[in-house]
PDB file of C-alpha atoms in Angstrom:
ATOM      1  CA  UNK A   1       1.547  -1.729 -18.224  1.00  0.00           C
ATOM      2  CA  UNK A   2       3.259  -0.263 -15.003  1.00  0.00           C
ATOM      3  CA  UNK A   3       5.938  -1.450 -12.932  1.00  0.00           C
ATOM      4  CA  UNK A   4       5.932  -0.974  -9.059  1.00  0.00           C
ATOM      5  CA  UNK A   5       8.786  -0.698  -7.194  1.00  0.00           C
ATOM      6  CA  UNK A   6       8.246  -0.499  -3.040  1.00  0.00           C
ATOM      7  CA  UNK A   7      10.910   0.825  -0.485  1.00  0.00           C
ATOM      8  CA  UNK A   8      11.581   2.693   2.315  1.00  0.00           C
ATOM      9  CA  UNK A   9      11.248  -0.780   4.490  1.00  0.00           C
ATOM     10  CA  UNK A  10      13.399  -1.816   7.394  1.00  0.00           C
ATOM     11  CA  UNK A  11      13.733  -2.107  10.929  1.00  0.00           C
ATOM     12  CA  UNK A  12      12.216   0.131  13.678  1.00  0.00           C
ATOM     13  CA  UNK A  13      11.132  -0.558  17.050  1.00  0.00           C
ATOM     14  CA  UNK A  14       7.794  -0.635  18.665  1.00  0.00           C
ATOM     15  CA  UNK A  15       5.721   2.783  19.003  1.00  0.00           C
ATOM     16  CA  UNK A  16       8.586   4.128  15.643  1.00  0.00           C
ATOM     17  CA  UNK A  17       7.540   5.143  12.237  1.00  0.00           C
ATOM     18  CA  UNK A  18       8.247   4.702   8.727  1.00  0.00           C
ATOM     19  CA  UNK A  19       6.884   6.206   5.506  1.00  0.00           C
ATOM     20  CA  UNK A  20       7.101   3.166   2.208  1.00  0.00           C
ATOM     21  CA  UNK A  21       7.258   4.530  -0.967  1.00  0.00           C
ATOM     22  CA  UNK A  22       5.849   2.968  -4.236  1.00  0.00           C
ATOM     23  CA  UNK A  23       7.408   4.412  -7.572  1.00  0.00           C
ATOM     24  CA  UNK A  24       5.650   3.633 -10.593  1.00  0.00           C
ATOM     25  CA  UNK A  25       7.238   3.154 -14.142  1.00  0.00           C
ATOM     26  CA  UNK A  26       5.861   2.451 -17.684  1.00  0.00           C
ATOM     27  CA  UNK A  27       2.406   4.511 -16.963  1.00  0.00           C
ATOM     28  CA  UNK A  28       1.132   7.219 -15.106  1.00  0.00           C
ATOM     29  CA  UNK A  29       0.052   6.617 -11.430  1.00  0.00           C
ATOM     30  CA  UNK A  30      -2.927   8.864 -11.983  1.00  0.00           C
ATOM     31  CA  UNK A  31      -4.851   6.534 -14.442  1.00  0.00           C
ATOM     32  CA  UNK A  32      -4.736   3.418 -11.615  1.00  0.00           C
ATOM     33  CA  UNK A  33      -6.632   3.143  -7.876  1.00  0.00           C
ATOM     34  CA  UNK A  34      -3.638   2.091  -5.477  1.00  0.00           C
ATOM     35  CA  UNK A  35      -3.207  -0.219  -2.664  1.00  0.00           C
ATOM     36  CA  UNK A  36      -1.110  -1.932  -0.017  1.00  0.00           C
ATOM     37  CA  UNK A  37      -1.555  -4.835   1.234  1.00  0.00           C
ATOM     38  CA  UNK A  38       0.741  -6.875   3.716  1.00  0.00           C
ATOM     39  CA  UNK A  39       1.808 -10.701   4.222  1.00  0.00           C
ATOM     40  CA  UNK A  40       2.921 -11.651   7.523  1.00  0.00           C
ATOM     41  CA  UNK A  41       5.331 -15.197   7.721  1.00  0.00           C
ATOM     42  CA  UNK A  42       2.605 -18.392   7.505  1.00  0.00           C
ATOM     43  CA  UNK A  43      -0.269 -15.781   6.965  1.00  0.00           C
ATOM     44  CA  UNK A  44      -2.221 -14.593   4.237  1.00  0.00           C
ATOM     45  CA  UNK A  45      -1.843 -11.622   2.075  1.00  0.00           C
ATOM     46  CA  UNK A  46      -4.140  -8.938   3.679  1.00  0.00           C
ATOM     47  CA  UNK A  47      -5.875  -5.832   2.637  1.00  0.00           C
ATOM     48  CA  UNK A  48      -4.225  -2.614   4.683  1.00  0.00           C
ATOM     49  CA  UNK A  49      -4.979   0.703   2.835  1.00  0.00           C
ATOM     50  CA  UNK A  50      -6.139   1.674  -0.850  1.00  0.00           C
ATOM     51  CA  UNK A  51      -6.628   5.609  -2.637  1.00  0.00           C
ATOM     52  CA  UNK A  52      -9.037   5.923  -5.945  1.00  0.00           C
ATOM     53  CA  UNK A  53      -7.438   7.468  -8.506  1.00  0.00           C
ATOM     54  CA  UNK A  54      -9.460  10.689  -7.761  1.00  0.00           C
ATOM     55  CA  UNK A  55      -7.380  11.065  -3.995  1.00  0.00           C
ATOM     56  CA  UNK A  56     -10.273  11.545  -2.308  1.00  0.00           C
ATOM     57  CA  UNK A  57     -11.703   7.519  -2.069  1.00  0.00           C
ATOM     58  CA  UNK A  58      -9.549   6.208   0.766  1.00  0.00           C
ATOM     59  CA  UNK A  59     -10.140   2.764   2.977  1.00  0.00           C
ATOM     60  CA  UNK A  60      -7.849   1.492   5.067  1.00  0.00           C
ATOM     61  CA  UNK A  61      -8.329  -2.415   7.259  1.00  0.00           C
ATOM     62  CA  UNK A  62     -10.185  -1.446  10.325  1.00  0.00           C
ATOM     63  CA  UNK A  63      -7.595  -2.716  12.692  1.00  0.00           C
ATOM     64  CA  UNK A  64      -4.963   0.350  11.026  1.00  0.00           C
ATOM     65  CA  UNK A  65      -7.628   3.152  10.839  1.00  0.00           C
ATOM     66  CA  UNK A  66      -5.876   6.177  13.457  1.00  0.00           C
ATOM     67  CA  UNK A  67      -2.181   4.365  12.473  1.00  0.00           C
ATOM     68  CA  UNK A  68      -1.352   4.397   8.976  1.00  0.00           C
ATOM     69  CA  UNK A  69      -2.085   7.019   6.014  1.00  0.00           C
ATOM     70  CA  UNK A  70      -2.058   6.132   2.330  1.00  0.00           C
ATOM     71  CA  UNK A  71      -1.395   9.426   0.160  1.00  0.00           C
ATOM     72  CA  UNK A  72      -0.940   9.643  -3.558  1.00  0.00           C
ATOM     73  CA  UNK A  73       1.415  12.110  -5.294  1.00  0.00           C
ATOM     74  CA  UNK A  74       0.893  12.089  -9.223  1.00  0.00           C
ATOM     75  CA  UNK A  75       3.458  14.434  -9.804  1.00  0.00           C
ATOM     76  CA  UNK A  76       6.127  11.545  -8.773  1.00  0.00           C
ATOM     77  CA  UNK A  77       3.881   9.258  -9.745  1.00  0.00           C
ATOM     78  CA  UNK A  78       4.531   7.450  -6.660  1.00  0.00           C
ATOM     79  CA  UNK A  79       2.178   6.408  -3.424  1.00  0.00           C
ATOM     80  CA  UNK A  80       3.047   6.147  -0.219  1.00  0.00           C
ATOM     81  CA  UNK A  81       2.147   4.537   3.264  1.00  0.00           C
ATOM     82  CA  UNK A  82       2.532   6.058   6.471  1.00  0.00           C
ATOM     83  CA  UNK A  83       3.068   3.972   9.181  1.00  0.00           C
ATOM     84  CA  UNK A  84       3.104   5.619  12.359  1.00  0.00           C
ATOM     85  CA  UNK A  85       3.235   3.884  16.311  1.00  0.00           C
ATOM     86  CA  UNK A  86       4.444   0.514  14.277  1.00  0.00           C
ATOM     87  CA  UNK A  87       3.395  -3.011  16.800  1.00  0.00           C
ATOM     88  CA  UNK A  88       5.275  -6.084  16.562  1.00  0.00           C
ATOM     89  CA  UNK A  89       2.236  -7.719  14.580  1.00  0.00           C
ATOM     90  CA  UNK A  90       3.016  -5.118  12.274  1.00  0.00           C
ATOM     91  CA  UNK A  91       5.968  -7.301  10.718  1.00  0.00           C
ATOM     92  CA  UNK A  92       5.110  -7.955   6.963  1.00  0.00           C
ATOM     93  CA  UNK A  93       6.046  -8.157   3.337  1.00  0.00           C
ATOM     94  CA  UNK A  94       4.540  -5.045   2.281  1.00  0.00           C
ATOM     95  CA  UNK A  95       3.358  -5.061  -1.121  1.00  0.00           C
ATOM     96  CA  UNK A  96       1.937  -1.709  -3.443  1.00  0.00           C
ATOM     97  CA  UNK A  97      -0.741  -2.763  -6.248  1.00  0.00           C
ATOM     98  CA  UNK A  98      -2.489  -1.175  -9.088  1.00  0.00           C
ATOM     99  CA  UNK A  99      -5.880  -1.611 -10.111  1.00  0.00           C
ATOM    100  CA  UNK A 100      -7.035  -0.416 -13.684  1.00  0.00           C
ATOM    101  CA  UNK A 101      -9.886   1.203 -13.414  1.00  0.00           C
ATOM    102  CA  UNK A 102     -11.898   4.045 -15.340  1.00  0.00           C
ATOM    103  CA  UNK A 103     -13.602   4.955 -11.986  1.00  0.00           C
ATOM    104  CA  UNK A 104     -12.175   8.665  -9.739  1.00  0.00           C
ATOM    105  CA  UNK A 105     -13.696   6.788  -6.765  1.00  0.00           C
ATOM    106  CA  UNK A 106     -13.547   3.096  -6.674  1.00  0.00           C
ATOM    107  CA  UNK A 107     -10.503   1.252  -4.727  1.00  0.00           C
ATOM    108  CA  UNK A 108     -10.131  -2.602  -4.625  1.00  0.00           C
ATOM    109  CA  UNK A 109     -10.150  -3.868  -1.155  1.00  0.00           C
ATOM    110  CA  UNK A 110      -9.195  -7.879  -2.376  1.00  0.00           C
ATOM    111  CA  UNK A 111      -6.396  -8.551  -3.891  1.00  0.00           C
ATOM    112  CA  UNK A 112      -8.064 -10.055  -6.964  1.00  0.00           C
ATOM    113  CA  UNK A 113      -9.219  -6.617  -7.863  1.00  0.00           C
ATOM    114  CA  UNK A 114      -5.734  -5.580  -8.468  1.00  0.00           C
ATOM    115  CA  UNK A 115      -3.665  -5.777 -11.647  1.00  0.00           C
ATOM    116  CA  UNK A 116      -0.077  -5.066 -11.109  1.00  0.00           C
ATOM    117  CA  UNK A 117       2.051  -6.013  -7.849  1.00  0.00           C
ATOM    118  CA  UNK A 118       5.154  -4.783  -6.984  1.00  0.00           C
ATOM    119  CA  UNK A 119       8.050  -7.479  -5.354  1.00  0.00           C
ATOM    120  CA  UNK A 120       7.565  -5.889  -1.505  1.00  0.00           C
ATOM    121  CA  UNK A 121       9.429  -4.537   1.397  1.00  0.00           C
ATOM    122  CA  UNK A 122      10.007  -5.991   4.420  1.00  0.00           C
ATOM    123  CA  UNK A 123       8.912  -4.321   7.261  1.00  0.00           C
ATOM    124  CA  UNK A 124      10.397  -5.327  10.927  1.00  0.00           C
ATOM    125  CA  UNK A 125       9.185  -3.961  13.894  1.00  0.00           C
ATOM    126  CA  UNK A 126      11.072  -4.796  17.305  1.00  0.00           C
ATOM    127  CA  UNK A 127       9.606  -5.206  20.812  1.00  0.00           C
TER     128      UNK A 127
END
């Protein structure tokens, strides 16, 4: 079993960046496919980026593609999201997930495929 733990959330205005982190504990990072996913206030959670366990599987909601980067680093067993030119809309709970999986190269892109959630950070982006 692995714990998630999400950060580097906060507050940034329009066109900013930020970079969240999500440090796993309990297992290795490297035997799970990874993904964020966001909830926005009265919305749905939503799909926004997922990494195979291989690196080199990566999908990302169309409406983020050119924006945001997901990126893996096994050595801190972490995974992070890059969040670059940040939009109002962009306000969310951001949440990291782990998928079990044997596969190198298939990611989840529903949240049912997913196993293990972390609690979120909140992201706030200001016009």
């Amino acid at each position: 079993q692995v714990q998630l733990v999400e950060g580097g959330g906060g507050l940034v205005q329009a066109g900013g960046s930020l970079t969240l982190s999500c440090e796993a504990s309990g297992s290795t990072v490297s035997t799970y496919a990874m993904g964020w996913f966001r909830q926005a206030p009265g919305k749905e959670r939503e799909f926004v980026a997922a990494i195979g366990r291989s690196g080199v599987s990566i999908y990302y909601a169309d409406s983020l593609k050119g924006r945001f980067t997901i990126f893996r680093d096994d050595a801190k067993n972490t995974v992070n999201l890059q969040m670059n030119s940040l939009k109002p809309e962009d306000k969310a709970l951001y949440y990291c997930a782990a998928e079990r999986t044997s596969s190198w190269g298939a990611v989840g892109l529903s949240a049912e495929k997913y196993d293990y959630w972390g609690q979120g950070t909140q992201v706030t982006v200001s016009s």
